[in-house]
Amino acid sequence: MITRNSQFHRAWVLGVLLMLPAVAAQAAGADYYAQFGGAAGMRALVNAFVNRVVIDPRISAYFRRTNIPALKAALALQFCQLEGGNCKFSMSMHAVHAQLGVTQAAFNALANDLYLTMDRRAIPMAAQNNLLAKLAAMEPQVVTR
Amino acid sequence: MKSIQTTKRSPTDHSLCEDPRVRRRVSLLYAGIIAVAFVCSASARAGTGILDAGRLTATGAVTAVDGSAGGGINPWAVIAGYGTNRQIGGSTFYTHLTLPNFQLNAYGAAIGLFDRVELSYARQDFSLGNTGAQLDGAIAGFFGAPVSGLPAPLQFGANDTLSQDIIGLKVRLFGNIVYDQGTLLPEVSVGVHYHQNNNTATIRALGARPNGSTFYISASKLYLDGLFGRYTFVDFNLNVTDANQNGLLGFGGLDRNGAFSNRYHLEPAFSIAQFITRTMAVGYEFRAMPQNQLVGYNALGDAVSRTSDWQDIFLAYFPAKFVSITAAYARLGAIASLPGQNGLYLSLNASF
């Protein structure tokens, strides 16, 4: 009779370990804000990003009645705070999106525009993904449909 | 089985592209890709349409050999295609695996409904080539009888093919690989694959059942800011199954009294993948396989029954959102008494 080989038992251990925080390698203390180019870099990024968003046919309708300069100022402040730039952003993401009827597809299209803009501005990948991860986690407060 | 041998091809005699059946399938696949690309470009302007592929590139994964969205050998918790909670997505795939003694061709399609339910179909053709005649010789040698004296279902001859159809259902329970960041919460789905092996007499002669099911629960986790600041993906599955070689050699086996036994086994599996860019990932997969006893409790039974856990290392690339190519080195180990069944795996996937 054939009996099982020993790899099987190792798989259990490995599999369980993998579901634990496989990734503790968050470059702790990395100065992402500097990688975005500090205040000037963040402003330039947000400017290019919003300019791309408002002409993106997938989501431009959401911004038809938006005060664009105010949106840019708020995003620059928020991104600065998220990336350790010592800014204070205090708006409720839930409240500002409550009436917009944002879909997951629209949320993702915006994320897509953001990383395309960051690619174009040659922001280092780790800094890009740090910001994307923090924004992605806001989906429950932003998407209402 | 023997009567239709002449229409079957030997994997060792012809190249893949010369096989008319393969050519037909590949052209069907290309037609599928073109149709999908057309639908996608037509709906891209609409913005919020139901087929608008609202999820981000690569989040529909590639297609596992059993037809589900996943890696190469494991289904993952993600739902096939790019549909969001308000959309419908789908995918088609073609996979070819060359092993020293066998060739596997698999193709199929899946549809994802509202990022909640996935329905899939896959067809697998497992060509024995010249190996069939070798197996005949080994079996005849064991019985001390001429090959012609073997029972018909146990005569493979040259160019035989084992095939199975697999229907899959997957339901996402909770979680989202993209949105669940800064938390350990994975995306979790449960699923089932129902297999119908088309070589009924052969499978029964082995002491197995030609049809059966594999149940699984899959937990997938994507870290957007993972290792090296890149995406890192991990998946852990538990399979409940009595499949032999994933159903290619049927389901269940024999107990000591020679009676059919279909005790289900709990089998772990996992996948890991590290993205190099947003559209290219390398990874490793492991899938434990049940070890049943086929034929009988004798040397022949031991030889035919020997099963290995499946493993692969893979490179997956998305040249465009709607297309992916996966190349892998698959290590399937022993299959039907023949050890070292390891080889190159190539898979093409089109999604919307």
CSV table of C-alpha atoms in Angstrom, one decimal:
chain,number,residue,atom,x,y,z
A,1,MET,CA,0.0,0.0,0.0
A,2,ILE,CA,1.2,3.4,-0.9
A,3,THR,CA,1.7,5.9,1.9
A,4,ARG,CA,1.9,9.7,1.6
A,5,ASN,CA,5.2,11.5,1.2
A,6,SER,CA,6.4,13.9,3.8
A,7,GLN,CA,6.0,17.2,1.9
A,8,PHE,CA,2.3,17.0,2.9
A,9,HIS,CA,3.0,17.9,6.5
A,10,ARG,CA,5.3,20.7,5.7
A,11,ALA,CA,2.5,22.2,3.6
A,12,TRP,CA,0.2,22.7,6.6
A,13,VAL,CA,2.9,24.5,8.5
A,14,LEU,CA,3.9,26.7,5.6
A,15,GLY,CA,0.3,27.5,4.5
A,16,VAL,CA,-0.7,28.6,8.0
A,17,LEU,CA,2.5,30.7,8.4
A,18,LEU,CA,1.8,32.4,5.0
A,19,MET,CA,-1.6,33.6,6.1
A,20,LEU,CA,0.0,35.4,9.1
A,21,PRO,CA,1.4,38.8,8.4
A,22,ALA,CA,3.6,37.6,5.5
A,23,VAL,CA,4.6,41.1,4.9
A,24,ALA,CA,6.1,42.8,7.9
A,25,ALA,CA,8.6,44.3,5.6
A,26,GLN,CA,6.8,47.6,5.4
A,27,ALA,CA,9.9,49.7,5.0
A,28,ALA,CA,9.3,51.1,8.4
A,29,GLY,CA,10.2,54.8,8.6
A,30,ALA,CA,10.8,55.2,4.9
A,31,ASP,CA,10.4,58.8,4.0
A,32,TYR,CA,7.7,58.5,1.4
A,33,TYR,CA,6.8,62.1,1.5
A,34,ALA,CA,10.3,63.0,0.3
A,35,GLN,CA,10.0,60.5,-2.5
A,36,PHE,CA,6.8,62.3,-3.6
A,37,GLY,CA,8.9,65.4,-3.8
A,38,GLY,CA,7.7,67.0,-0.6
A,39,ALA,CA,5.1,69.7,-0.7
A,40,ALA,CA,5.9,71.0,-4.2
A,41,GLY,CA,6.0,67.4,-5.6
A,42,MET,CA,2.7,66.5,-4.0
A,43,ARG,CA,1.0,69.6,-5.3
A,44,ALA,CA,2.3,68.9,-8.8
A,45,LEU,CA,1.2,65.3,-8.6
A,46,VAL,CA,-2.3,66.2,-7.4
A,47,ASN,CA,-2.6,68.8,-10.1
A,48,ALA,CA,-1.7,66.4,-12.9
A,49,PHE,CA,-3.9,63.7,-11.3
A,50,VAL,CA,-7.0,65.8,-11.0
A,51,ASN,CA,-6.5,67.1,-14.5
A,52,ARG,CA,-6.5,63.5,-15.7
A,53,VAL,CA,-9.5,62.5,-13.7
A,54,VAL,CA,-11.8,65.3,-14.9
A,55,ILE,CA,-11.4,64.3,-18.5
A,56,ASP,CA,-11.5,60.5,-17.9
A,57,PRO,CA,-14.8,59.5,-19.6
A,58,ARG,CA,-15.3,56.7,-17.0
A,59,ILE,CA,-15.6,59.1,-14.1
A,60,SER,CA,-15.7,62.7,-15.3
A,61,ALA,CA,-19.4,63.0,-14.6
A,62,TYR,CA,-18.8,62.7,-10.9
A,63,PHE,CA,-16.8,66.0,-11.0
A,64,ARG,CA,-19.1,68.1,-13.1
A,65,ARG,CA,-20.1,70.3,-10.1
A,66,THR,CA,-16.9,70.0,-8.1
A,67,ASN,CA,-14.9,73.0,-7.1
A,68,ILE,CA,-11.7,71.8,-8.8
A,69,PRO,CA,-9.2,74.1,-7.0
A,70,ALA,CA,-10.7,73.2,-3.6
A,71,LEU,CA,-10.6,69.5,-4.5
A,72,LYS,CA,-6.9,69.8,-5.5
A,73,ALA,CA,-6.1,71.6,-2.2
A,74,ALA,CA,-7.9,69.0,-0.1
A,75,LEU,CA,-6.2,66.0,-1.9
A,76,ALA,CA,-2.8,67.6,-1.6
A,77,LEU,CA,-3.4,68.0,2.2
A,78,GLN,CA,-4.8,64.4,2.5
A,79,PHE,CA,-1.9,62.8,0.5
A,80,CYS,CA,0.6,64.8,2.5
A,81,GLN,CA,-0.9,63.5,5.8
A,82,LEU,CA,-1.1,59.9,4.5
A,83,GLU,CA,2.6,59.9,3.5
A,84,GLY,CA,4.0,61.4,6.7
A,85,GLY,CA,4.2,65.0,5.5
A,86,ASN,CA,3.0,66.5,8.8
A,87,CYS,CA,-0.2,67.9,7.4
A,88,LYS,CA,-3.6,67.8,9.2
A,89,PHE,CA,-6.5,66.5,7.0
A,90,SER,CA,-9.7,66.1,8.9
A,91,MET,CA,-12.5,65.8,6.4
A,92,SER,CA,-14.8,62.7,6.8
A,93,MET,CA,-14.4,60.6,3.6
A,94,HIS,CA,-17.8,59.1,4.3
A,95,ALA,CA,-19.5,62.5,4.6
A,96,VAL,CA,-18.0,64.1,1.5
A,97,HIS,CA,-18.9,61.1,-0.7
A,98,ALA,CA,-22.3,60.2,0.8
A,99,GLN,CA,-24.4,61.9,-1.9
A,100,LEU,CA,-22.2,61.0,-4.9
A,101,GLY,CA,-23.2,57.4,-5.5
A,102,VAL,CA,-19.7,56.3,-6.2
A,103,THR,CA,-19.4,52.8,-7.6
A,104,GLN,CA,-16.5,50.3,-7.2
A,105,ALA,CA,-15.8,50.8,-10.9
A,106,ALA,CA,-15.5,54.5,-10.4
A,107,PHE,CA,-13.4,54.1,-7.3
A,108,ASN,CA,-11.0,51.8,-9.2
A,109,ALA,CA,-10.9,54.1,-12.3
A,110,LEU,CA,-9.7,56.9,-10.0
A,111,ALA,CA,-7.0,54.6,-8.5
A,112,ASN,CA,-6.0,53.7,-12.1
A,113,ASP,CA,-5.7,57.4,-13.0
A,114,LEU,CA,-3.6,58.0,-9.8
A,115,TYR,CA,-1.1,55.3,-10.5
A,116,LEU,CA,-0.8,56.2,-14.2
A,117,THR,CA,-0.1,59.8,-13.1
A,118,MET,CA,2.5,58.6,-10.5
A,119,ASP,CA,4.1,56.4,-13.1
A,120,ARG,CA,4.4,59.4,-15.4
A,121,ARG,CA,5.9,61.5,-12.7
A,122,ALA,CA,8.4,58.6,-11.9
A,123,ILE,CA,7.4,58.3,-8.2
A,124,PRO,CA,9.2,55.3,-6.8
A,125,MET,CA,7.1,52.2,-6.8
A,126,ALA,CA,7.2,51.6,-3.0
A,127,ALA,CA,6.0,55.2,-2.3
A,128,GLN,CA,3.2,54.7,-5.0
A,129,ASN,CA,2.0,51.5,-3.4
A,130,ASN,CA,2.1,52.9,0.1
A,131,LEU,CA,-0.3,55.6,-1.0
A,132,LEU,CA,-2.5,53.3,-3.0
A,133,ALA,CA,-2.8,50.8,-0.1
A,134,LYS,CA,-4.0,53.6,2.2
A,135,LEU,CA,-6.5,54.9,-0.3
A,136,ALA,CA,-7.7,51.5,-1.2
A,137,ALA,CA,-8.6,50.9,2.5
A,138,MET,CA,-11.0,53.9,2.2
A,139,GLU,CA,-13.3,52.0,-0.2
A,140,PRO,CA,-16.0,51.3,2.4
A,141,GLN,CA,-16.3,55.0,3.2
A,142,VAL,CA,-16.3,56.2,-0.4
A,143,VAL,CA,-18.3,53.5,-2.4
A,144,THR,CA,-22.0,53.6,-1.7
A,145,ARG,CA,-23.4,51.6,-4.5
B,1,MET,CA,-11.6,3.1,-26.6
B,2,LYS,CA,-9.4,1.3,-29.2
B,3,SER,CA,-11.8,1.9,-32.0
B,4,ILE,CA,-11.2,5.6,-32.1
B,5,GLN,CA,-7.5,5.5,-31.6
B,6,THR,CA,-6.7,6.4,-35.2
B,7,THR,CA,-8.2,9.8,-34.7
B,8,LYS,CA,-6.1,10.5,-31.7
B,9,ARG,CA,-2.7,12.0,-31.9
B,10,SER,CA,0.5,11.0,-30.3
B,11,PRO,CA,2.1,13.9,-28.4
B,12,THR,CA,5.5,12.5,-29.4
B,13,ASP,CA,4.8,12.3,-33.1
B,14,HIS,CA,3.5,15.8,-34.0
B,15,SER,CA,4.0,19.3,-32.8
B,16,LEU,CA,1.1,21.0,-31.0
B,17,CYS,CA,0.2,23.2,-33.9
B,18,GLU,CA,-0.1,20.4,-36.4
B,19,ASP,CA,-3.0,18.9,-34.4
B,20,PRO,CA,-6.2,19.9,-36.1
B,21,ARG,CA,-8.1,19.6,-32.8
B,22,VAL,CA,-5.7,21.9,-31.1
B,23,ARG,CA,-5.7,24.3,-34.0
B,24,ARG,CA,-9.5,24.4,-33.9
B,25,ARG,CA,-9.4,25.2,-30.2
B,26,VAL,CA,-6.8,27.8,-30.6
B,27,SER,CA,-8.7,29.6,-33.3
B,28,LEU,CA,-11.8,29.4,-31.2
B,29,LEU,CA,-9.8,31.0,-28.4
B,30,TYR,CA,-8.5,33.8,-30.6
B,31,ALA,CA,-12.1,34.4,-31.8
B,32,GLY,CA,-13.0,34.7,-28.1
B,33,ILE,CA,-10.2,37.1,-27.4
B,34,ILE,CA,-11.2,39.3,-30.3
B,35,ALA,CA,-14.8,39.2,-29.3
B,36,VAL,CA,-13.9,40.1,-25.7
B,37,ALA,CA,-11.6,42.9,-26.8
B,38,PHE,CA,-14.4,44.3,-29.1
B,39,VAL,CA,-17.0,44.2,-26.3
B,40,CYS,CA,-14.4,46.0,-24.0
B,41,SER,CA,-13.5,48.7,-26.4
B,42,ALA,CA,-17.1,49.3,-27.3
B,43,SER,CA,-18.2,49.6,-23.7
B,44,ALA,CA,-15.1,51.6,-22.6
B,45,ARG,CA,-16.8,54.8,-23.5
B,46,ALA,CA,-20.0,54.0,-21.6
B,47,GLY,CA,-18.2,54.3,-18.3
B,48,THR,CA,-20.4,52.4,-16.0
B,49,GLY,CA,-21.8,49.6,-18.1
B,50,ILE,CA,-22.4,46.1,-16.7
B,51,LEU,CA,-19.6,44.6,-18.8
B,52,ASP,CA,-17.2,47.5,-18.2
B,53,ALA,CA,-14.5,45.5,-16.4
B,54,GLY,CA,-14.3,47.9,-13.5
B,55,ARG,CA,-11.7,46.0,-11.5
B,56,LEU,CA,-8.0,46.7,-11.8
B,57,THR,CA,-5.6,44.8,-13.9
B,58,ALA,CA,-4.6,41.3,-12.7
B,59,THR,CA,-7.2,41.3,-9.9
B,60,GLY,CA,-9.1,38.5,-11.8
B,61,ALA,CA,-5.9,36.4,-11.5
B,62,VAL,CA,-5.2,33.8,-14.2
B,63,THR,CA,-7.0,30.5,-14.7
B,64,ALA,CA,-6.2,27.3,-12.8
B,65,VAL,CA,-6.1,24.1,-14.8
B,66,ASP,CA,-9.6,23.2,-13.4
B,67,GLY,CA,-11.1,26.3,-14.9
B,68,SER,CA,-11.4,28.6,-11.9
B,69,ALA,CA,-9.8,32.0,-11.4
B,70,GLY,CA,-6.6,31.3,-9.5
B,71,GLY,CA,-3.0,30.3,-10.2
B,72,GLY,CA,-1.9,27.3,-12.3
B,73,ILE,CA,-3.0,24.5,-10.0
B,74,ASN,CA,-4.9,26.2,-7.2
B,75,PRO,CA,-8.2,28.1,-7.4
B,76,TRP,CA,-8.0,31.4,-5.5
B,77,ALA,CA,-10.7,33.3,-3.7
B,78,VAL,CA,-11.1,36.0,-6.4
B,79,ILE,CA,-14.0,35.9,-8.8
B,80,ALA,CA,-13.1,35.4,-12.5
B,81,GLY,CA,-12.9,38.4,-14.8
B,82,TYR,CA,-13.0,42.1,-14.0
B,83,GLY,CA,-16.7,42.6,-12.9
B,84,THR,CA,-17.3,44.7,-9.8
B,85,ASN,CA,-20.2,44.2,-7.4
B,86,ARG,CA,-22.5,45.7,-10.1
B,87,GLN,CA,-20.9,44.1,-13.2
B,88,ILE,CA,-20.5,40.8,-14.9
B,89,GLY,CA,-17.0,39.6,-16.0
B,90,GLY,CA,-15.6,36.5,-17.6
B,91,SER,CA,-12.5,34.7,-18.8
B,92,THR,CA,-11.4,32.0,-21.3
B,93,PHE,CA,-8.2,30.0,-21.1
B,94,TYR,CA,-6.1,27.5,-22.9
B,95,THR,CA,-3.3,25.6,-21.1
B,96,HIS,CA,-0.7,23.2,-22.4
B,97,LEU,CA,1.5,21.1,-20.2
B,98,THR,CA,4.2,18.9,-21.5
B,99,LEU,CA,5.5,16.1,-19.2
B,100,PRO,CA,8.0,13.3,-20.0
B,101,ASN,CA,5.3,10.7,-20.5
B,102,PHE,CA,2.1,12.7,-20.9
B,103,GLN,CA,0.6,15.9,-22.3
B,104,LEU,CA,-2.2,17.9,-20.9
B,105,ASN,CA,-4.3,20.2,-22.9
B,106,ALA,CA,-7.0,22.2,-21.0
B,107,TYR,CA,-9.4,24.9,-22.1
B,108,GLY,CA,-12.5,26.5,-20.8
B,109,ALA,CA,-14.3,29.6,-19.7
B,110,ALA,CA,-15.6,31.2,-16.5
B,111,ILE,CA,-18.2,33.9,-15.8
B,112,GLY,CA,-18.1,36.1,-12.7
B,113,LEU,CA,-21.4,37.5,-11.5
B,114,PHE,CA,-21.3,40.7,-9.4
B,115,ASP,CA,-18.0,39.8,-7.8
B,116,ARG,CA,-19.9,37.2,-5.9
B,117,VAL,CA,-20.4,34.0,-7.9
B,118,GLU,CA,-18.2,32.3,-10.4
B,119,LEU,CA,-19.3,29.6,-12.8
B,120,SER,CA,-16.7,27.7,-14.7
B,121,TYR,CA,-16.2,25.0,-17.2
B,122,ALA,CA,-13.0,23.2,-18.2
B,123,ARG,CA,-12.1,20.3,-20.4
B,124,GLN,CA,-8.9,18.4,-19.8
B,125,ASP,CA,-7.3,16.0,-22.4
B,126,PHE,CA,-4.5,14.0,-20.9
B,127,SER,CA,-2.6,12.3,-23.8
B,128,LEU,CA,-0.7,9.1,-23.1
B,129,GLY,CA,1.2,9.0,-26.4
B,130,ASN,CA,3.6,6.1,-26.5
B,131,THR,CA,3.2,5.7,-22.7
B,132,GLY,CA,0.0,3.7,-23.2
B,133,ALA,CA,1.8,0.8,-24.8
B,134,GLN,CA,4.4,0.9,-22.0
B,135,LEU,CA,1.7,0.7,-19.4
B,136,ASP,CA,0.1,-2.2,-21.3
B,137,GLY,CA,3.4,-4.0,-21.2
B,138,ALA,CA,3.8,-3.4,-17.4
B,139,ILE,CA,0.3,-4.6,-16.7
B,140,ALA,CA,0.7,-7.7,-18.9
B,141,GLY,CA,4.0,-8.4,-17.2
B,142,PHE,CA,2.4,-8.3,-13.8
B,143,PHE,CA,-0.3,-10.7,-14.7
B,144,GLY,CA,2.1,-12.9,-16.7
B,145,ALA,CA,-0.3,-12.7,-19.6
B,146,PRO,CA,0.0,-11.3,-23.2
B,147,VAL,CA,-1.3,-7.8,-23.7
B,148,SER,CA,-4.1,-9.2,-25.8
B,149,GLY,CA,-5.3,-11.1,-22.8
B,150,LEU,CA,-5.8,-8.0,-20.7
B,151,PRO,CA,-9.4,-6.8,-20.1
B,152,ALA,CA,-10.2,-4.2,-22.7
B,153,PRO,CA,-10.5,-1.3,-20.4
B,154,LEU,CA,-6.9,-1.9,-19.3
B,155,GLN,CA,-5.5,-1.9,-22.8
B,156,PHE,CA,-4.3,1.6,-23.6
B,157,GLY,CA,-2.4,1.0,-26.8
B,158,ALA,CA,-0.7,3.9,-28.5
B,159,ASN,CA,-2.1,7.4,-28.5
B,160,ASP,CA,-4.9,7.0,-25.9
B,161,THR,CA,-6.2,10.0,-24.2
B,162,LEU,CA,-7.9,10.3,-20.8
B,163,SER,CA,-10.3,13.3,-20.6
B,164,GLN,CA,-12.6,14.9,-18.2
B,165,ASP,CA,-15.1,17.8,-18.0
B,166,ILE,CA,-15.1,20.0,-14.9
B,167,ILE,CA,-17.9,22.3,-13.8
B,168,GLY,CA,-17.1,24.7,-11.1
B,169,LEU,CA,-19.0,26.9,-8.7
B,170,LYS,CA,-17.3,29.4,-6.4
B,171,VAL,CA,-19.0,31.9,-4.0
B,172,ARG,CA,-17.2,34.7,-2.4
B,173,LEU,CA,-18.1,34.9,1.3
B,174,PHE,CA,-16.4,38.1,2.3
B,175,GLY,CA,-13.4,40.3,1.8
B,176,ASN,CA,-11.7,42.0,-1.1
B,177,ILE,CA,-8.1,41.5,-2.0
B,178,VAL,CA,-7.7,45.2,-3.1
B,179,TYR,CA,-9.7,47.1,-0.5
B,180,ASP,CA,-8.7,45.1,2.6
B,181,GLN,CA,-5.4,46.8,3.3
B,182,GLY,CA,-3.9,47.5,6.6
B,183,THR,CA,-5.7,44.5,8.0
B,184,LEU,CA,-5.0,40.8,8.0
B,185,LEU,CA,-8.6,40.0,6.7
B,186,PRO,CA,-8.3,37.9,3.5
B,187,GLU,CA,-10.9,37.5,0.7
B,188,VAL,CA,-12.5,34.2,1.4
B,189,SER,CA,-14.5,32.0,-1.0
B,190,VAL,CA,-15.9,28.5,-1.0
B,191,GLY,CA,-16.2,26.4,-4.1
B,192,VAL,CA,-16.8,23.0,-5.7
B,193,HIS,CA,-15.6,21.3,-8.8
B,194,TYR,CA,-17.6,18.5,-10.3
B,195,HIS,CA,-15.6,16.2,-12.5
B,196,GLN,CA,-16.9,13.8,-15.1
B,197,ASN,CA,-14.2,11.5,-16.4
B,198,ASN,CA,-15.0,10.3,-19.9
B,199,ASN,CA,-13.0,7.1,-19.7
B,200,THR,CA,-15.6,5.4,-17.6
B,201,ALA,CA,-14.6,1.7,-18.2
B,202,THR,CA,-10.8,2.4,-17.7
B,203,ILE,CA,-11.5,4.3,-14.4
B,204,ARG,CA,-13.8,1.6,-13.2
B,205,ALA,CA,-11.2,-1.1,-14.1
B,206,LEU,CA,-8.7,0.8,-11.9
B,207,GLY,CA,-11.1,0.5,-9.0
B,208,ALA,CA,-12.1,4.2,-9.0
B,209,ARG,CA,-15.3,6.1,-9.8
B,210,PRO,CA,-15.4,8.2,-13.0
B,211,ASN,CA,-17.1,11.2,-11.5
B,212,GLY,CA,-16.6,13.1,-8.3
B,213,SER,CA,-16.3,16.4,-6.6
B,214,THR,CA,-13.7,18.5,-4.9
B,215,PHE,CA,-14.9,21.0,-2.3
B,216,TYR,CA,-12.6,23.8,-1.2
B,217,ILE,CA,-12.3,27.0,0.8
B,218,SER,CA,-9.8,29.6,-0.3
B,219,ALA,CA,-8.4,32.5,1.5
B,220,SER,CA,-6.5,35.1,-0.6
B,221,LYS,CA,-4.6,38.1,0.6
B,222,LEU,CA,-3.0,40.8,-1.4
B,223,TYR,CA,-0.6,43.3,0.2
B,224,LEU,CA,-0.5,46.3,-2.1
B,225,ASP,CA,2.6,47.6,-0.3
B,226,GLY,CA,4.1,44.2,0.2
B,227,LEU,CA,7.7,43.0,0.0
B,228,PHE,CA,10.1,45.5,-1.6
B,229,GLY,CA,7.1,47.9,-1.8
B,230,ARG,CA,5.6,45.7,-4.5
B,231,TYR,CA,2.4,43.7,-4.4
B,232,THR,CA,2.7,40.5,-2.5
B,233,PHE,CA,0.0,37.8,-2.8
B,234,VAL,CA,-0.6,34.8,-0.6
B,235,ASP,CA,-3.4,32.2,-0.8
B,236,PHE,CA,-4.2,29.2,1.4
B,237,ASN,CA,-6.8,26.6,0.5
B,238,LEU,CA,-8.3,23.5,2.1
B,239,ASN,CA,-9.5,20.9,-0.4
B,240,VAL,CA,-11.9,18.2,0.6
B,241,THR,CA,-11.6,15.5,-2.1
B,242,ASP,CA,-11.0,11.9,-3.1
B,243,ALA,CA,-9.7,12.7,-6.6
B,244,ASN,CA,-6.8,10.8,-8.1
B,245,GLN,CA,-4.5,13.1,-10.1
B,246,ASN,CA,-7.2,15.8,-9.9
B,247,GLY,CA,-9.8,13.4,-11.3
B,248,LEU,CA,-7.8,12.3,-14.4
B,249,LEU,CA,-7.6,8.8,-12.8
B,250,GLY,CA,-11.1,9.1,-11.3
B,251,PHE,CA,-12.1,9.3,-7.7
B,252,GLY,CA,-11.7,7.1,-4.7
B,253,GLY,CA,-10.0,3.8,-4.6
B,254,LEU,CA,-10.2,0.3,-3.0
B,255,ASP,CA,-10.1,-0.7,0.6
B,256,ARG,CA,-8.3,-3.8,1.9
B,257,ASN,CA,-11.2,-6.0,1.0
B,258,GLY,CA,-11.2,-4.8,-2.5
B,259,ALA,CA,-14.4,-2.9,-2.0
B,260,PHE,CA,-14.8,0.6,-3.4
B,261,SER,CA,-13.9,3.3,-0.8
B,262,ASN,CA,-14.5,7.0,-1.3
B,263,ARG,CA,-13.3,8.4,1.9
B,264,TYR,CA,-12.8,12.2,1.5
B,265,HIS,CA,-9.4,13.6,2.4
B,266,LEU,CA,-8.7,17.1,3.8
B,267,GLU,CA,-5.8,18.4,1.7
B,268,PRO,CA,-4.0,21.8,2.1
B,269,ALA,CA,-2.7,23.9,-0.8
B,270,PHE,CA,-1.2,27.3,-1.0
B,271,SER,CA,0.2,29.8,-3.5
B,272,ILE,CA,2.4,32.8,-3.1
B,273,ALA,CA,3.2,35.4,-5.7
B,274,GLN,CA,5.4,38.4,-5.7
B,275,PHE,CA,4.8,41.1,-8.3
B,276,ILE,CA,7.9,42.6,-10.0
B,277,THR,CA,5.8,45.3,-11.8
B,278,ARG,CA,2.1,45.9,-11.7
B,279,THR,CA,1.7,43.5,-14.6
B,280,MET,CA,4.2,40.8,-13.9
B,281,ALA,CA,4.4,38.3,-11.0
B,282,VAL,CA,6.5,35.3,-10.1
B,283,GLY,CA,5.2,32.7,-7.7
B,284,TYR,CA,5.2,29.2,-6.3
B,285,GLU,CA,2.2,26.9,-5.7
B,286,PHE,CA,1.7,23.7,-3.7
B,287,ARG,CA,-1.3,21.4,-3.8
B,288,ALA,CA,-1.4,18.2,-1.7
B,289,MET,CA,-3.1,15.3,-3.3
B,290,PRO,CA,-5.0,12.3,-1.8
B,291,GLN,CA,-3.2,9.0,-1.9
B,292,ASN,CA,-5.8,6.3,-2.7
B,293,GLN,CA,-5.1,2.7,-3.6
B,294,LEU,CA,-6.0,1.7,-7.1
B,295,VAL,CA,-6.2,-1.7,-8.8
B,296,GLY,CA,-5.5,-3.7,-5.6
B,297,TYR,CA,-3.1,-4.1,-2.6
B,298,ASN,CA,-0.3,-5.6,-4.7
B,299,ALA,CA,2.8,-4.4,-6.5
B,300,LEU,CA,0.9,-3.3,-9.5
B,301,GLY,CA,-1.6,-1.4,-7.4
B,302,ASP,CA,1.2,0.4,-5.5
B,303,ALA,CA,2.8,1.4,-8.8
B,304,VAL,CA,-0.3,2.7,-10.5
B,305,SER,CA,-1.5,4.4,-7.3
B,306,ARG,CA,1.6,6.4,-6.6
B,307,THR,CA,0.6,10.1,-6.4
B,308,SER,CA,2.7,13.1,-5.6
B,309,ASP,CA,1.7,16.5,-4.3
B,310,TRP,CA,1.6,19.0,-7.2
B,311,GLN,CA,3.9,22.0,-7.3
B,312,ASP,CA,4.8,24.7,-9.7
B,313,ILE,CA,6.9,27.9,-10.0
B,314,PHE,CA,5.3,30.4,-12.4
B,315,LEU,CA,5.8,33.7,-14.2
B,316,ALA,CA,2.6,35.5,-15.1
B,317,TYR,CA,2.5,38.5,-17.3
B,318,PHE,CA,-0.4,40.8,-18.4
B,319,PRO,CA,0.7,42.5,-21.6
B,320,ALA,CA,-2.7,44.2,-21.5
B,321,LYS,CA,-5.5,44.3,-19.0
B,322,PHE,CA,-7.5,41.7,-20.9
B,323,VAL,CA,-4.8,39.2,-21.7
B,324,SER,CA,-2.3,37.2,-19.7
B,325,ILE,CA,0.3,34.7,-20.4
B,326,THR,CA,1.6,32.3,-17.7
B,327,ALA,CA,4.7,30.1,-18.0
B,328,ALA,CA,5.5,27.7,-15.3
B,329,TYR,CA,7.6,24.7,-14.4
B,330,ALA,CA,5.2,22.2,-13.0
B,331,ARG,CA,6.3,19.3,-10.8
B,332,LEU,CA,3.5,16.7,-10.7
B,333,GLY,CA,5.8,13.9,-9.6
B,334,ALA,CA,4.6,10.3,-10.1
B,335,ILE,CA,1.6,9.7,-12.3
B,336,ALA,CA,0.4,6.1,-12.9
B,337,SER,CA,3.7,4.4,-11.9
B,338,LEU,CA,5.9,6.9,-13.9
B,339,PRO,CA,8.0,9.1,-11.7
B,340,GLY,CA,9.4,12.6,-12.6
B,341,GLN,CA,6.4,14.0,-14.4
B,342,ASN,CA,7.7,17.5,-14.4
B,343,GLY,CA,7.6,19.9,-17.3
B,344,LEU,CA,6.8,23.2,-18.9
B,345,TYR,CA,3.3,24.7,-18.5
B,346,LEU,CA,2.0,27.5,-20.7
B,347,SER,CA,-1.3,29.2,-20.3
B,348,LEU,CA,-3.1,31.9,-22.2
B,349,ASN,CA,-6.0,33.8,-20.7
B,350,ALA,CA,-8.4,36.4,-22.0
B,351,SER,CA,-10.7,38.2,-19.6
B,352,PHE,CA,-13.2,41.0,-19.5
